[in-house]
Amino acid sequence: MSATLPDFELIRPATLAAAIAALQEAEAPRLCAGGTDLIVNMRHGLSPAATLIDITAIDELAGIVRQGEGLHIGAATRLCELEEDDTLARAYPAVAEAVRTIAGPAHRQAATLGGNLCLDTRCLYYNQSDWWRRANDFCLKYGGDVCRVAPSGKRCRAAFSGDLAPALMVHGGEIVIAGGEGLRRLPVQDFYREDGADHLALEKGEIVTGVYLPPPAGLSAYRKLRLRGAIDFPLAGVAISCARREDGWHFAIALTGTNSCPVMVEMPPLAPDEDAAAYFRTLGRQVQKKASPQRTTAIAPHYRRLGVAAMAVRLARDLWQAA
Amino acid sequence: MRMISPVINGEECTDAVEDNLLLIDYLRRNRRLTGTKQGCDGGECGACTVLIDGRPRLACITLAAACDGAEIETIEGQKRGGRLSALQRAFHENLGTQCGFCTPGMIMAAEALLRRVPDPDDAQIRAALGGNLCRCTGYVKIIRSVRAAAGGGQ
Ligand SMILES: Cc1cc2nc3c(=O)[nH]c(=O)nc-3n(C[C@H](O)[C@H](O)[C@H](O)COP(=O)(O)OP(=O)(O)OC[C@H]3O[C@@H](n4cnc5c(N)ncnc54)[C@H](O)[C@@H]3O)c2cc1C
Ligand code: SF4
Ligand code: FES
Ligand code: FES
C-alpha cells in the first residue's frame, strides 16, 4: 500500500543466532537497526532487500557493560543512551562528543551504534531520489557504470561519513563481529576499506555485535566541519586522543568524511624538548596528505582538506596544553 | 501483512498493515490523522515528529509494523479537555506559527523536551528543536513560544 517503500518481509528475531540464521537463509536479507540511514535510502530506491531483519529486539546486542577496565557497547545500543552515559563522557570524551553531533535528537532516539559504524557511504550523486538518479543515468555505485565524481576512475569515491568510527579508533576500539563461524574481533580501522561501493569488511551472514573500548589512556576530543549546527553529516571530521608518557605526548588521530573509509594519521610522539609549533605544523601537513576529499558534497574538496587540517591542529594543541 | 495494536493518542487501535508501511502513511491514510506532516523526502526536516513511548521519533522513517504495542502521540492528541495545550496556545499567542507546516513537528519535539526538562534554557530548547526545520519564522518566535509555554504551563 505504501507508495514510498518497496515490498519486503519484516522479521524481528529475538536472538543473535536466529538473526544470523536469517541472514544466511532468508531471501535477499538486510539488517535494519534504527533505520535512520537504511529507510531513507530505501525510500530513494537504494539498498534493496526482500527480507528486512530488525535487530532491535535482540538482548545480546543491547546496552553498555564494563569489561575489566574497559567498556563493551552493544551494537543495538541507541545513540540517545550513549548520550546519557556518564562513563562514556568521562573516560572517552571524543566518543561522547561525536554522539552529540550525529543527526538530530529524534534520529538519535532510534539510531544505533552498529548502524552508525555500518553507515552507507555518501555522495551528491547517490543520496538522491530514484528519479533524480535515473535522470542522471545513475552512477557506478548503484545502477550505472560511470562515476560522476571521477569519471575516469574505476572506483566509487563516495565519502564515509560516520562520526563514531574515528572517535572509537583513537581510543583503540575493536569491533566485535558474529557470523556462522563464531565471533571475531577487529581494530575499528581494519573494519573498513577505501572503496565507496564496498567499504565494509563484513562477510555474508555476519553481524556487528558491538564495540570493545580498552581502558582510557588519555584525553580526547572530536570536531566536525558542517554547514549547520544540527542534522548535518560531517563534511570532514577529526578525532584525536593525547596521552602523556615518559618519552612525550602520544597522539592518535583519525579522520572521517574525507575518504571512502575512516583513516588514521600517523605521528611520532611529541618529545618534551621538541619545538611544539613545528610539530603541530607537521601534524597539519600529515592530515592534509592523508585526507582525500572528492567532489561528493556541495562544498569544495580543497576547503574540506584545509578545514580538517586546521581543526586537527587546534584540537591537538588544546589537548596537549590540557594533558 | 500483519496486525498491530498501538495506542494512538490514548485510543487502542488494531489494524492490519503491510510490512513496508511507514508510520506516517499509517497515521495519515489509515488513521486519517493528517496533522502529522510530510515535509521532505525522508529524515531531513522533522515535520513528521511524533512521540513514541514519550520520546520524539520521525514517522517518515519508522515502520508501522515496528509500532505494535507502542504508545503513539500526535498533534491531534495535544488538546486538553477540548482546550489548546500550553504549547499550542503559546505558539498561537507568540506567533510561533506562520504557514503552520512545521508546527505539529515543532510542538511534538518541544512537548518531549518539556516533559523531560520542565524549565529549559534557550540552549536546551535549541538543541531539542535542532532537527526541526522552519521556512517561515526564523525560529526566534518558536523558541519564544516554547519558553512561554514552559513559564506559564498548566
Ligand atoms: C538527516 C540525517 C542526518 C544524519 N546525520 C548524521 C551525522 O551527522 N553523522 C552520522 O554519523 N550519521 C548521520 N546520519 C545517519 C544515521 O542517522 C546514523 O549514522 C545512525 O547512527 C545510523 O544508525 P541506524 O541504527 O539508524 O542504522 P540503520 O539505518 O538501521 O542501518 C544502517 C546500515 O547499517 C547496517 N547495520 C545496522 N546494524 C548493523 C549491525 N549490527 N551489523 C551489521 N550491519 C548493521 C544496516 O544493514 C544498514 O546497511 C543522519 C541521518 C539523517 C537522516
Ligand atoms: S563517488 Fe562516483 S560512483 Fe560513487 S556515488 Fe559518487 S558518483 Fe557514484
Ligand atoms: S517528513 Fe520526516 S523528517 Fe521530513
Ligand atoms: S511556520 Fe512555515 S515552516 Fe515553520
Short mmCIF file of C-alpha atoms in Angstrom, two decimals, chain A residues 1-11 32 34-36 39-40 43-44 52 54 80 84 104-110 122 128-129 228 230-231, chain B residues 2 18-22 24-25 29-30 38 40-45 49 55-58 60-63 65-66 116 127-133:
data_model
loop_
_atom_site.label_atom_id
_atom_site.label_comp_id
_atom_site.label_asym_id
_atom_site.label_seq_id
_atom_site.Cartn_x
_atom_site.Cartn_y
_atom_site.Cartn_z
CA MET A 1 0.00 0.00 0.00
CA SER A 2 2.77 2.41 0.85
CA ALA A 3 3.93 4.08 -2.32
CA THR A 4 7.29 5.05 -0.91
CA LEU A 5 8.96 1.78 0.14
CA PRO A 6 9.48 -1.30 -1.99
CA ASP A 7 7.94 -4.59 -0.82
CA PHE A 8 9.78 -6.63 1.79
CA GLU A 9 9.06 -9.01 4.59
CA LEU A 10 9.97 -7.74 8.06
CA ILE A 11 11.20 -10.21 10.66
CA CYS A 32 17.78 -2.91 9.99
CA GLY A 34 17.30 2.21 13.90
CA GLY A 35 16.60 2.54 10.18
CA THR A 36 17.64 6.20 10.16
CA ILE A 39 14.92 3.55 5.48
CA VAL A 40 15.96 6.89 3.98
CA ARG A 43 12.79 5.45 0.17
CA HIS A 44 15.20 6.56 -2.54
CA LEU A 52 14.41 -6.88 6.47
CA ASP A 54 15.01 -5.88 12.59
CA CYS A 80 20.43 8.58 22.98
CA GLU A 84 23.26 9.95 28.59
CA GLY A 104 19.06 15.42 15.34
CA PRO A 105 17.54 14.41 18.69
CA ALA A 106 14.69 12.39 17.13
CA HIS A 107 17.16 10.47 14.96
CA ARG A 108 19.28 9.64 17.99
CA GLN A 109 16.26 8.09 19.72
CA ALA A 110 16.26 5.35 17.06
CA ARG A 122 27.60 9.23 0.87
CA GLN A 128 19.10 11.38 -4.26
CA SER A 129 15.67 10.13 -5.21
CA ARG A 228 24.51 23.73 10.09
CA ALA A 230 22.49 20.23 13.70
CA ILE A 231 21.31 17.44 11.39
CA ARG B 2 0.35 -8.24 9.99
CA GLU B 18 1.79 -4.09 5.18
CA ASP B 19 5.32 -4.80 6.42
CA ASN B 20 6.64 -1.90 4.36
CA LEU B 21 4.06 0.68 5.50
CA LEU B 22 5.66 3.77 7.01
CA ILE B 24 3.50 8.48 8.62
CA ASP B 25 1.34 6.81 5.95
CA ARG B 29 -4.01 7.38 5.44
CA ASN B 30 -5.22 4.55 7.64
CA GLN B 38 5.50 15.05 5.48
CA CYS B 40 10.75 16.11 2.95
CA ASP B 41 11.95 13.03 1.15
CA GLY B 42 12.72 11.27 4.43
CA GLY B 43 14.52 12.10 7.65
CA GLU B 44 15.59 15.67 6.88
CA CYS B 45 13.04 18.13 8.25
CA THR B 49 7.87 14.24 14.54
CA ARG B 55 10.21 10.11 23.01
CA PRO B 56 10.40 12.10 19.75
CA ARG B 57 10.62 9.98 16.59
CA LEU B 58 10.38 10.63 12.87
CA CYS B 60 8.57 9.12 7.88
CA ILE B 61 11.46 6.73 8.57
CA THR B 62 9.70 4.48 11.09
CA LEU B 63 7.90 1.30 10.05
CA ALA B 65 4.91 -2.74 11.73
CA ALA B 66 7.52 -1.89 14.38
CA ARG B 116 11.90 15.78 30.45
CA ALA B 127 19.13 21.55 20.92
CA ALA B 128 15.74 19.83 21.27
CA LEU B 129 14.44 21.54 18.11
CA GLY B 130 17.72 21.05 16.23
CA GLY B 131 16.16 18.50 13.87
CA ASN B 132 13.09 20.60 13.01
CA LEU B 133 13.25 22.95 10.05
#
